[in-house]
Structure formats: structure tokens, C-alpha cells
Amino acid sequence: MGNKQSRALRKSRNPAAAPQAASTSAPAVAQPTIPATTAAEPTPAPVTAADAVTTVDASQPASAPKKPHIYVVIHSMWGHIKTLADEIVAGIEAEGAKATLWRVDETLPKEVLEKMWAKSFEEIPPDDLTNADGFIFGFGTRYGAAPAQIKTFWDSTGQLWSKGALVGKFGAVFTSTATQHGGQEQTIATFVYHYVHHGILFVPLGYTNPLLNDNTEIIGGGPWGAGTLSNGDGSRQVSEKEKQIAKHQGQHFAKTVAKAL
């Protein structure tokens, strides 16, 4: 009895002893399981130009390509150059471009022109060259060079030259001689200096038309530009093949100018 009483006495003197003992035996909290290894996330592939998506606004119409405006500027005494010019204009228009036919100012007196059966039509002011994307000049030869009327016209373009107003425009040439040895290539080559000093880009015909390789008959024209033969008295008329070459030059020139616009 003595031992039981002593234990009861000690328990009554320290009542918190039992709960403290119980708290030390609280159950452990379960920890999450972490896998030993984790699979690496795939690296996204780089976006290429082919993957890019362009949004097109269907409500906005696509802008139409600009149509070139080309001047055909001539000096024609007997009408041979005018005939070639008409074919060149037809070729330009066949490519969807706009063509305007002009002639340079005449320097000879009216009575002299009448005796030479000279043709006449609307003249071009030099300053108007700035309104064209390109121009094709046509004229007969004078000793392997352009006639005085053409020279006078270009001598009056000094103001345009000083401003660089014609830089970057396109130019071509066609001509007429009395004979097959009258210097068609020489005439065009000496005229190209005018283009060079103005910064105009010369567009030769090249051998882009198979008729330029035709030796079955005498044909004017060459890689420098279209051409015709008139005889010394103007009696020979422009042949059908020469007309075809001239029309082709108009088409070729219009295509070339259109690519740059």
C-alpha cells in the first residue's frame, strides 16, 4: 500500500506529465515522393521564314503596276522615220504602256521644207521630257550623226542637265539612211553621247529579233536600234520586215522600262 500511495501522490503533484509524454509520440507527417530522375523538356524548334504567317487584308485591293509613259520623238523629212515611229508606238501600246508621238522643232524655213516634201506634226518642248519614263528618238543620218534639228533640240536641254532632271530615265534610238552603208550604227552611237551626259540609261535592241539575222534581203536596223533605207531621193519605202523590227523595238523598250517602275 505504501508504494501505491507514493505513486499517486507524485502524479497529483505533476498533472501535466502524462499529456507531455503523449505529445512526444505524435505520428510523423508523410513526405512527398520525389522521383530520382526527371525527363528533360523538349527544346522548341526555331521559327523559320516558311513558318511565318502573313495576314493579308482582303478588303484592300492590290496596287496595280505602274504603266510606263514613253515618248517617241522624231525628225522625219520624207516620212520614213514617221513610218517606223508608228510601228514603235504600236509595239509600246501592245505591252500596255502609254506612247506619245512628238517631233522636234524644225530649223529650216517653210519654203525649203515644202520643196523637200517634208512632213510636219506636233512639236515637243524640251522641258516636257521630264514627264516621260523613257523616250525613243528617231531621225535620219547626216554624215554619220544626228541632223541639225536633233542637235538643236538637245542643245536646248542645258537647264534639264544642270538639274539632273533626266537622270535615271531610259532612252533608245532608231534611224534611217539612204543606203545600206550609210552609217546606221555610227549614227546611233554618236547620238548616245547625249544620253550619257544626261545620265539616261541607253536600251539597245540587241539581237532580240530573228529578222536582224536575215540576209535574204537588204534590211535596215541592227543591235543598236531599228532602221530603214530610203535611197538618196526617198523613193524606197519602209519594208515589212523593217516595220516588224521597229514594232519589236517598241515592245522590247516598254518591257525594259516597266521592269524598273
PDB file of C-alpha atoms in Angstrom:
ATOM      1  CA  MET A   1       0.000   0.000   0.000  1.00  0.00           C
ATOM      2  CA  GLY A   2       2.813   2.341   0.785  1.00  0.00           C
ATOM      3  CA  ASN A   3       4.197   2.168  -2.788  1.00  0.00           C
ATOM      4  CA  LYS A   4       0.800   2.774  -4.444  1.00  0.00           C
ATOM      5  CA  GLN A   5       0.155   5.795  -2.261  1.00  0.00           C
ATOM      6  CA  SER A   6       3.546   7.336  -3.063  1.00  0.00           C
ATOM      7  CA  ARG A   7       2.984   6.947  -6.839  1.00  0.00           C
ATOM      8  CA  ALA A   8      -0.485   8.520  -6.587  1.00  0.00           C
ATOM      9  CA  LEU A   9       0.953  11.373  -4.594  1.00  0.00           C
ATOM     10  CA  ARG A  10       3.624  12.088  -7.212  1.00  0.00           C
ATOM     11  CA  LYS A  11       1.008  12.023 -10.064  1.00  0.00           C
ATOM     12  CA  SER A  12      -1.221  14.507  -8.216  1.00  0.00           C
ATOM     13  CA  ARG A  13       1.710  16.866  -7.728  1.00  0.00           C
ATOM     14  CA  ASN A  14       2.605  16.892 -11.573  1.00  0.00           C
ATOM     15  CA  PRO A  15      -0.634  16.631 -13.577  1.00  0.00           C
ATOM     16  CA  ALA A  16       0.940  17.746 -16.983  1.00  0.00           C
ATOM     17  CA  ALA A  17       3.379  14.911 -17.045  1.00  0.00           C
ATOM     18  CA  ALA A  18       1.070  12.478 -18.810  1.00  0.00           C
ATOM     19  CA  PRO A  19       0.000  14.786 -21.697  1.00  0.00           C
ATOM     20  CA  GLN A  20       3.590  15.811 -22.383  1.00  0.00           C
ATOM     21  CA  ALA A  21       4.587  12.239 -22.667  1.00  0.00           C
ATOM     22  CA  ALA A  22       1.722  11.607 -25.041  1.00  0.00           C
ATOM     23  CA  SER A  23       2.708  14.548 -27.316  1.00  0.00           C
ATOM     24  CA  THR A  24       6.180  13.187 -27.852  1.00  0.00           C
ATOM     25  CA  SER A  25       4.729  10.149 -29.519  1.00  0.00           C
ATOM     26  CA  ALA A  26       2.701  12.124 -32.278  1.00  0.00           C
ATOM     27  CA  PRO A  27       2.667  10.386 -35.660  1.00  0.00           C
ATOM     28  CA  ALA A  28       5.208  11.613 -38.314  1.00  0.00           C
ATOM     29  CA  VAL A  29       3.916  13.621 -41.360  1.00  0.00           C
ATOM     30  CA  ALA A  30       4.313  11.783 -44.679  1.00  0.00           C
ATOM     31  CA  GLN A  31       6.761  13.477 -47.117  1.00  0.00           C
ATOM     32  CA  PRO A  32       6.059  13.629 -50.943  1.00  0.00           C
ATOM     33  CA  THR A  33       7.969  11.168 -53.033  1.00  0.00           C
ATOM     34  CA  ILE A  34      10.453  12.864 -55.436  1.00  0.00           C
ATOM     35  CA  PRO A  35      11.474  10.754 -58.427  1.00  0.00           C
ATOM     36  CA  ALA A  36      15.126  10.121 -58.797  1.00  0.00           C
ATOM     37  CA  THR A  37      15.266  11.484 -62.380  1.00  0.00           C
ATOM     38  CA  THR A  38      13.043  13.873 -64.376  1.00  0.00           C
ATOM     39  CA  ALA A  39      12.720  13.739 -68.217  1.00  0.00           C
ATOM     40  CA  ALA A  40      14.128  16.895 -69.910  1.00  0.00           C
ATOM     41  CA  GLU A  41      11.559  19.139 -71.592  1.00  0.00           C
ATOM     42  CA  PRO A  42      11.957  19.265 -75.413  1.00  0.00           C
ATOM     43  CA  THR A  43      13.579  22.440 -76.833  1.00  0.00           C
ATOM     44  CA  PRO A  44      11.196  24.252 -79.216  1.00  0.00           C
ATOM     45  CA  ALA A  45      12.335  24.322 -82.845  1.00  0.00           C
ATOM     46  CA  PRO A  46      13.352  27.763 -84.189  1.00  0.00           C
ATOM     47  CA  VAL A  47      10.730  29.584 -86.273  1.00  0.00           C
ATOM     48  CA  THR A  48      11.735  29.860 -89.923  1.00  0.00           C
ATOM     49  CA  ALA A  49      10.516  32.176 -92.687  1.00  0.00           C
ATOM     50  CA  ALA A  50       8.471  29.303 -94.078  1.00  0.00           C
ATOM     51  CA  ASP A  51       6.556  29.050 -90.775  1.00  0.00           C
ATOM     52  CA  ALA A  52       5.712  32.749 -90.718  1.00  0.00           C
ATOM     53  CA  VAL A  53       2.115  33.609 -91.475  1.00  0.00           C
ATOM     54  CA  THR A  54       1.360  36.891 -93.237  1.00  0.00           C
ATOM     55  CA  THR A  55      -2.029  38.373 -92.697  1.00  0.00           C
ATOM     56  CA  VAL A  56      -3.497  39.885 -95.858  1.00  0.00           C
ATOM     57  CA  ASP A  57      -6.260  42.423 -95.650  1.00  0.00           C
ATOM     58  CA  ALA A  58      -8.641  41.242 -98.342  1.00  0.00           C
ATOM     59  CA  SER A  59     -10.556  44.495 -98.158  1.00  0.00           C
ATOM     60  CA  GLN A  60      -7.556  46.407 -99.595  1.00  0.00           C
ATOM     61  CA  PRO A  61      -7.081  45.846-103.346  1.00  0.00           C
ATOM     62  CA  ALA A  62      -3.541  45.149-104.532  1.00  0.00           C
ATOM     63  CA  SER A  63      -1.945  48.150-106.231  1.00  0.00           C
ATOM     64  CA  ALA A  64      -1.665  47.735-109.997  1.00  0.00           C
ATOM     65  CA  PRO A  65       1.823  48.041-111.513  1.00  0.00           C
ATOM     66  CA  LYS A  66       2.575  51.438-112.980  1.00  0.00           C
ATOM     67  CA  LYS A  67       2.305  51.667-116.757  1.00  0.00           C
ATOM     68  CA  PRO A  68       5.262  53.415-118.385  1.00  0.00           C
ATOM     69  CA  HIS A  69       4.700  56.609-120.340  1.00  0.00           C
ATOM     70  CA  ILE A  70       7.066  56.632-123.287  1.00  0.00           C
ATOM     71  CA  TYR A  71       7.724  59.457-125.729  1.00  0.00           C
ATOM     72  CA  VAL A  72       8.646  58.715-129.327  1.00  0.00           C
ATOM     73  CA  VAL A  73      10.415  61.858-130.542  1.00  0.00           C
ATOM     74  CA  ILE A  74      11.415  62.150-134.179  1.00  0.00           C
ATOM     75  CA  HIS A  75      12.605  64.286-137.038  1.00  0.00           C
ATOM     76  CA  SER A  76      11.250  62.947-140.312  1.00  0.00           C
ATOM     77  CA  MET A  77      11.929  64.570-143.651  1.00  0.00           C
ATOM     78  CA  TRP A  78      10.297  62.187-146.146  1.00  0.00           C
ATOM     79  CA  GLY A  79       8.178  60.176-143.733  1.00  0.00           C
ATOM     80  CA  HIS A  80      10.361  57.067-143.396  1.00  0.00           C
ATOM     81  CA  ILE A  81      11.142  57.784-139.747  1.00  0.00           C
ATOM     82  CA  LYS A  82       7.472  58.595-139.158  1.00  0.00           C
ATOM     83  CA  THR A  83       6.506  55.173-140.557  1.00  0.00           C
ATOM     84  CA  LEU A  84       8.942  53.433-138.209  1.00  0.00           C
ATOM     85  CA  ALA A  85       7.706  55.598-135.334  1.00  0.00           C
ATOM     86  CA  ASP A  86       4.122  54.473-135.907  1.00  0.00           C
ATOM     87  CA  GLU A  87       5.237  50.855-135.614  1.00  0.00           C
ATOM     88  CA  ILE A  88       7.229  51.599-132.460  1.00  0.00           C
ATOM     89  CA  VAL A  89       4.183  53.279-130.918  1.00  0.00           C
ATOM     90  CA  ALA A  90       2.103  50.191-131.770  1.00  0.00           C
ATOM     91  CA  GLY A  91       4.687  47.977-130.052  1.00  0.00           C
ATOM     92  CA  ILE A  92       4.730  50.146-126.928  1.00  0.00           C
ATOM     93  CA  GLU A  93       0.945  50.110-126.679  1.00  0.00           C
ATOM     94  CA  ALA A  94       0.859  46.347-127.266  1.00  0.00           C
ATOM     95  CA  GLU A  95       2.722  45.986-123.958  1.00  0.00           C
ATOM     96  CA  GLY A  96       0.134  48.062-122.125  1.00  0.00           C
ATOM     97  CA  ALA A  97       2.280  51.193-121.904  1.00  0.00           C
ATOM     98  CA  LYS A  98       1.306  54.697-122.967  1.00  0.00           C
ATOM     99  CA  ALA A  99       3.016  56.219-126.008  1.00  0.00           C
ATOM    100  CA  THR A 100       3.062  59.832-127.189  1.00  0.00           C
ATOM    101  CA  LEU A 101       4.484  60.781-130.591  1.00  0.00           C
ATOM    102  CA  TRP A 102       6.295  64.107-130.963  1.00  0.00           C
ATOM    103  CA  ARG A 103       8.695  65.777-133.348  1.00  0.00           C
ATOM    104  CA  VAL A 104      11.476  68.246-132.609  1.00  0.00           C
ATOM    105  CA  ASP A 105      11.251  71.836-133.763  1.00  0.00           C
ATOM    106  CA  GLU A 106      12.128  72.380-137.412  1.00  0.00           C
ATOM    107  CA  THR A 107      15.013  74.716-138.145  1.00  0.00           C
ATOM    108  CA  LEU A 108      14.614  75.055-141.915  1.00  0.00           C
ATOM    109  CA  PRO A 109      12.419  77.750-143.491  1.00  0.00           C
ATOM    110  CA  LYS A 110       8.927  76.705-144.534  1.00  0.00           C
ATOM    111  CA  GLU A 111       9.592  77.279-148.242  1.00  0.00           C
ATOM    112  CA  VAL A 112      12.624  74.986-148.103  1.00  0.00           C
ATOM    113  CA  LEU A 113      10.639  72.279-146.312  1.00  0.00           C
ATOM    114  CA  GLU A 114       7.914  72.447-148.947  1.00  0.00           C
ATOM    115  CA  LYS A 115      10.473  71.853-151.705  1.00  0.00           C
ATOM    116  CA  MET A 116      11.789  68.841-149.762  1.00  0.00           C
ATOM    117  CA  TRP A 117       8.282  67.371-149.260  1.00  0.00           C
ATOM    118  CA  ALA A 118       8.903  67.426-145.516  1.00  0.00           C
ATOM    119  CA  LYS A 119       6.273  66.058-143.119  1.00  0.00           C
ATOM    120  CA  SER A 120       5.152  68.024-140.065  1.00  0.00           C
ATOM    121  CA  PHE A 121       3.143  67.434-136.871  1.00  0.00           C
ATOM    122  CA  GLU A 122       3.108  68.437-133.190  1.00  0.00           C
ATOM    123  CA  GLU A 123       6.405  69.631-131.738  1.00  0.00           C
ATOM    124  CA  ILE A 124       7.745  68.788-128.292  1.00  0.00           C
ATOM    125  CA  PRO A 125       9.087  71.408-125.844  1.00  0.00           C
ATOM    126  CA  PRO A 126      12.398  70.188-124.338  1.00  0.00           C
ATOM    127  CA  ASP A 127      11.123  70.588-120.765  1.00  0.00           C
ATOM    128  CA  ASP A 128       8.358  68.091-121.482  1.00  0.00           C
ATOM    129  CA  LEU A 129      10.912  65.261-121.480  1.00  0.00           C
ATOM    130  CA  THR A 130      10.643  65.204-117.687  1.00  0.00           C
ATOM    131  CA  ASN A 131       7.075  63.876-117.936  1.00  0.00           C
ATOM    132  CA  ALA A 132       8.130  60.630-119.613  1.00  0.00           C
ATOM    133  CA  ASP A 133       9.612  57.486-118.085  1.00  0.00           C
ATOM    134  CA  GLY A 134      11.625  56.955-121.246  1.00  0.00           C
ATOM    135  CA  PHE A 135      11.937  58.141-124.809  1.00  0.00           C
ATOM    136  CA  ILE A 136      12.913  56.730-128.185  1.00  0.00           C
ATOM    137  CA  PHE A 137      14.430  59.221-130.612  1.00  0.00           C
ATOM    138  CA  GLY A 138      14.302  58.635-134.347  1.00  0.00           C
ATOM    139  CA  PHE A 139      15.947  60.611-137.145  1.00  0.00           C
ATOM    140  CA  GLY A 140      17.787  60.295-140.423  1.00  0.00           C
ATOM    141  CA  THR A 141      21.542  60.458-140.571  1.00  0.00           C
ATOM    142  CA  ARG A 142      23.717  63.395-141.562  1.00  0.00           C
ATOM    143  CA  TYR A 143      27.231  62.168-142.263  1.00  0.00           C
ATOM    144  CA  GLY A 144      27.057  59.520-139.565  1.00  0.00           C
ATOM    145  CA  ALA A 145      25.477  61.769-136.952  1.00  0.00           C
ATOM    146  CA  ALA A 146      22.137  63.278-135.971  1.00  0.00           C
ATOM    147  CA  PRO A 147      20.751  66.133-138.119  1.00  0.00           C
ATOM    148  CA  ALA A 148      20.913  69.760-137.000  1.00  0.00           C
ATOM    149  CA  GLN A 149      17.286  69.723-135.836  1.00  0.00           C
ATOM    150  CA  ILE A 150      18.036  66.991-133.305  1.00  0.00           C
ATOM    151  CA  LYS A 151      21.267  68.669-132.195  1.00  0.00           C
ATOM    152  CA  THR A 152      19.465  71.996-131.729  1.00  0.00           C
ATOM    153  CA  PHE A 153      16.828  70.307-129.589  1.00  0.00           C
ATOM    154  CA  TRP A 154      19.372  68.682-127.286  1.00  0.00           C
ATOM    155  CA  ASP A 155      21.491  71.829-127.130  1.00  0.00           C
ATOM    156  CA  SER A 156      18.442  73.488-125.548  1.00  0.00           C
ATOM    157  CA  THR A 157      18.279  70.971-122.676  1.00  0.00           C
ATOM    158  CA  GLY A 158      21.027  72.640-120.634  1.00  0.00           C
ATOM    159  CA  GLN A 159      18.656  73.590-117.820  1.00  0.00           C
ATOM    160  CA  LEU A 160      17.489  69.978-117.544  1.00  0.00           C
ATOM    161  CA  TRP A 161      21.095  68.821-117.468  1.00  0.00           C
ATOM    162  CA  SER A 162      22.048  71.302-114.707  1.00  0.00           C
ATOM    163  CA  LYS A 163      19.214  69.997-112.527  1.00  0.00           C
ATOM    164  CA  GLY A 164      19.794  66.329-113.323  1.00  0.00           C
ATOM    165  CA  ALA A 165      16.151  66.212-114.393  1.00  0.00           C
ATOM    166  CA  LEU A 166      16.608  63.302-116.805  1.00  0.00           C
ATOM    167  CA  VAL A 167      18.921  61.145-114.700  1.00  0.00           C
ATOM    168  CA  GLY A 168      17.676  57.562-114.453  1.00  0.00           C
ATOM    169  CA  LYS A 169      15.255  57.757-117.361  1.00  0.00           C
ATOM    170  CA  PHE A 170      15.517  55.321-120.273  1.00  0.00           C
ATOM    171  CA  GLY A 171      16.357  56.025-123.900  1.00  0.00           C
ATOM    172  CA  ALA A 172      16.626  54.250-127.239  1.00  0.00           C
ATOM    173  CA  VAL A 173      17.223  55.283-130.850  1.00  0.00           C
ATOM    174  CA  PHE A 174      16.217  54.313-134.405  1.00  0.00           C
ATOM    175  CA  THR A 175      17.362  55.821-137.682  1.00  0.00           C
ATOM    176  CA  SER A 176      17.254  55.919-141.472  1.00  0.00           C
ATOM    177  CA  THR A 177      19.964  56.142-144.099  1.00  0.00           C
ATOM    178  CA  ALA A 178      19.937  56.470-147.873  1.00  0.00           C
ATOM    179  CA  THR A 179      21.984  53.291-148.399  1.00  0.00           C
ATOM    180  CA  GLN A 180      22.910  50.135-146.532  1.00  0.00           C
ATOM    181  CA  HIS A 181      26.386  51.560-145.923  1.00  0.00           C
ATOM    182  CA  GLY A 182      25.139  54.968-144.788  1.00  0.00           C
ATOM    183  CA  GLY A 183      26.215  54.507-141.177  1.00  0.00           C
ATOM    184  CA  GLN A 184      23.157  53.454-139.160  1.00  0.00           C
ATOM    185  CA  GLU A 185      25.136  52.082-136.218  1.00  0.00           C
ATOM    186  CA  GLN A 186      27.512  55.046-136.332  1.00  0.00           C
ATOM    187  CA  THR A 187      24.594  57.491-136.303  1.00  0.00           C
ATOM    188  CA  ILE A 188      23.063  55.918-133.203  1.00  0.00           C
ATOM    189  CA  ALA A 189      26.421  55.513-131.452  1.00  0.00           C
ATOM    190  CA  THR A 190      27.292  59.198-131.833  1.00  0.00           C
ATOM    191  CA  PHE A 191      23.851  60.194-130.555  1.00  0.00           C
ATOM    192  CA  VAL A 192      24.134  58.093-127.385  1.00  0.00           C
ATOM    193  CA  TYR A 193      26.572  60.690-126.007  1.00  0.00           C
ATOM    194  CA  HIS A 194      23.554  62.907-125.334  1.00  0.00           C
ATOM    195  CA  TYR A 195      22.052  60.184-123.158  1.00  0.00           C
ATOM    196  CA  VAL A 196      25.326  59.608-121.351  1.00  0.00           C
ATOM    197  CA  HIS A 197      25.769  63.244-120.340  1.00  0.00           C
ATOM    198  CA  HIS A 198      22.206  63.412-119.028  1.00  0.00           C
ATOM    199  CA  GLY A 199      22.502  60.136-117.093  1.00  0.00           C
ATOM    200  CA  ILE A 200      19.893  58.465-119.312  1.00  0.00           C
ATOM    201  CA  LEU A 201      20.089  54.660-119.493  1.00  0.00           C
ATOM    202  CA  PHE A 202      20.509  53.521-123.090  1.00  0.00           C
ATOM    203  CA  VAL A 203      18.478  50.437-124.030  1.00  0.00           C
ATOM    204  CA  PRO A 204      19.881  48.774-127.177  1.00  0.00           C
ATOM    205  CA  LEU A 205      17.799  46.447-129.286  1.00  0.00           C
ATOM    206  CA  GLY A 206      20.410  43.717-129.291  1.00  0.00           C
ATOM    207  CA  TYR A 207      19.669  40.663-131.412  1.00  0.00           C
ATOM    208  CA  THR A 208      16.308  40.167-129.755  1.00  0.00           C
ATOM    209  CA  ASN A 209      14.523  39.821-133.092  1.00  0.00           C
ATOM    210  CA  PRO A 210      15.447  36.994-135.516  1.00  0.00           C
ATOM    211  CA  LEU A 211      14.959  39.292-138.523  1.00  0.00           C
ATOM    212  CA  LEU A 212      18.212  41.002-137.601  1.00  0.00           C
ATOM    213  CA  ASN A 213      19.947  37.798-138.749  1.00  0.00           C
ATOM    214  CA  ASP A 214      18.080  37.714-142.064  1.00  0.00           C
ATOM    215  CA  ASN A 215      20.425  38.007-145.062  1.00  0.00           C
ATOM    216  CA  THR A 216      17.893  37.174-147.757  1.00  0.00           C
ATOM    217  CA  GLU A 217      17.365  40.877-148.497  1.00  0.00           C
ATOM    218  CA  ILE A 218      18.702  44.273-147.513  1.00  0.00           C
ATOM    219  CA  ILE A 219      17.183  45.249-144.167  1.00  0.00           C
ATOM    220  CA  GLY A 220      17.798  48.343-142.087  1.00  0.00           C
ATOM    221  CA  GLY A 221      18.379  48.215-138.365  1.00  0.00           C
ATOM    222  CA  GLY A 222      20.742  46.353-136.064  1.00  0.00           C
ATOM    223  CA  PRO A 223      21.555  45.716-132.414  1.00  0.00           C
ATOM    224  CA  TRP A 224      21.734  49.455-131.773  1.00  0.00           C
ATOM    225  CA  GLY A 225      18.154  50.069-132.916  1.00  0.00           C
ATOM    226  CA  ALA A 226      15.639  49.767-135.729  1.00  0.00           C
ATOM    227  CA  GLY A 227      16.317  51.378-139.088  1.00  0.00           C
ATOM    228  CA  THR A 228      15.353  51.660-142.737  1.00  0.00           C
ATOM    229  CA  LEU A 229      16.781  52.649-146.117  1.00  0.00           C
ATOM    230  CA  SER A 230      15.304  55.433-148.227  1.00  0.00           C
ATOM    231  CA  ASN A 231      17.558  55.823-151.284  1.00  0.00           C
ATOM    232  CA  GLY A 232      19.003  59.246-151.938  1.00  0.00           C
ATOM    233  CA  ASP A 233      15.704  60.562-153.258  1.00  0.00           C
ATOM    234  CA  GLY A 234      13.376  58.946-150.725  1.00  0.00           C
ATOM    235  CA  SER A 235      11.968  56.515-153.305  1.00  0.00           C
ATOM    236  CA  ARG A 236      12.496  53.336-151.295  1.00  0.00           C
ATOM    237  CA  GLN A 237       9.793  52.796-148.698  1.00  0.00           C
ATOM    238  CA  VAL A 238       9.999  51.028-145.345  1.00  0.00           C
ATOM    239  CA  SER A 239       9.820  47.260-145.844  1.00  0.00           C
ATOM    240  CA  GLU A 240       7.537  44.928-143.913  1.00  0.00           C
ATOM    241  CA  LYS A 241      10.473  43.334-142.133  1.00  0.00           C
ATOM    242  CA  GLU A 242      11.765  46.738-141.065  1.00  0.00           C
ATOM    243  CA  LYS A 243       8.302  47.542-139.703  1.00  0.00           C
ATOM    244  CA  GLN A 244       8.315  44.322-137.701  1.00  0.00           C
ATOM    245  CA  ILE A 245      11.715  45.150-136.235  1.00  0.00           C
ATOM    246  CA  ALA A 246      10.513  48.634-135.300  1.00  0.00           C
ATOM    247  CA  LYS A 247       7.391  47.278-133.586  1.00  0.00           C
ATOM    248  CA  HIS A 248       9.548  44.787-131.721  1.00  0.00           C
ATOM    249  CA  GLN A 249      11.794  47.617-130.532  1.00  0.00           C
ATOM    250  CA  GLY A 250       8.755  49.362-129.069  1.00  0.00           C
ATOM    251  CA  GLN A 251       7.755  46.184-127.227  1.00  0.00           C
ATOM    252  CA  HIS A 252      11.286  45.485-126.034  1.00  0.00           C
ATOM    253  CA  PHE A 253      11.742  49.021-124.758  1.00  0.00           C
ATOM    254  CA  ALA A 254       8.365  49.099-122.982  1.00  0.00           C
ATOM    255  CA  LYS A 255       9.121  45.812-121.207  1.00  0.00           C
ATOM    256  CA  THR A 256      12.512  47.051-120.090  1.00  0.00           C
ATOM    257  CA  VAL A 257      11.163  50.309-118.696  1.00  0.00           C
ATOM    258  CA  ALA A 258       8.252  48.538-116.969  1.00  0.00           C
ATOM    259  CA  LYS A 259      10.659  46.313-115.032  1.00  0.00           C
ATOM    260  CA  ALA A 260      12.231  49.368-113.407  1.00  0.00           C
ATOM    261  CA  LEU A 261       8.988  51.034-112.301  1.00  0.00           C
TER     262      LEU A 261
END
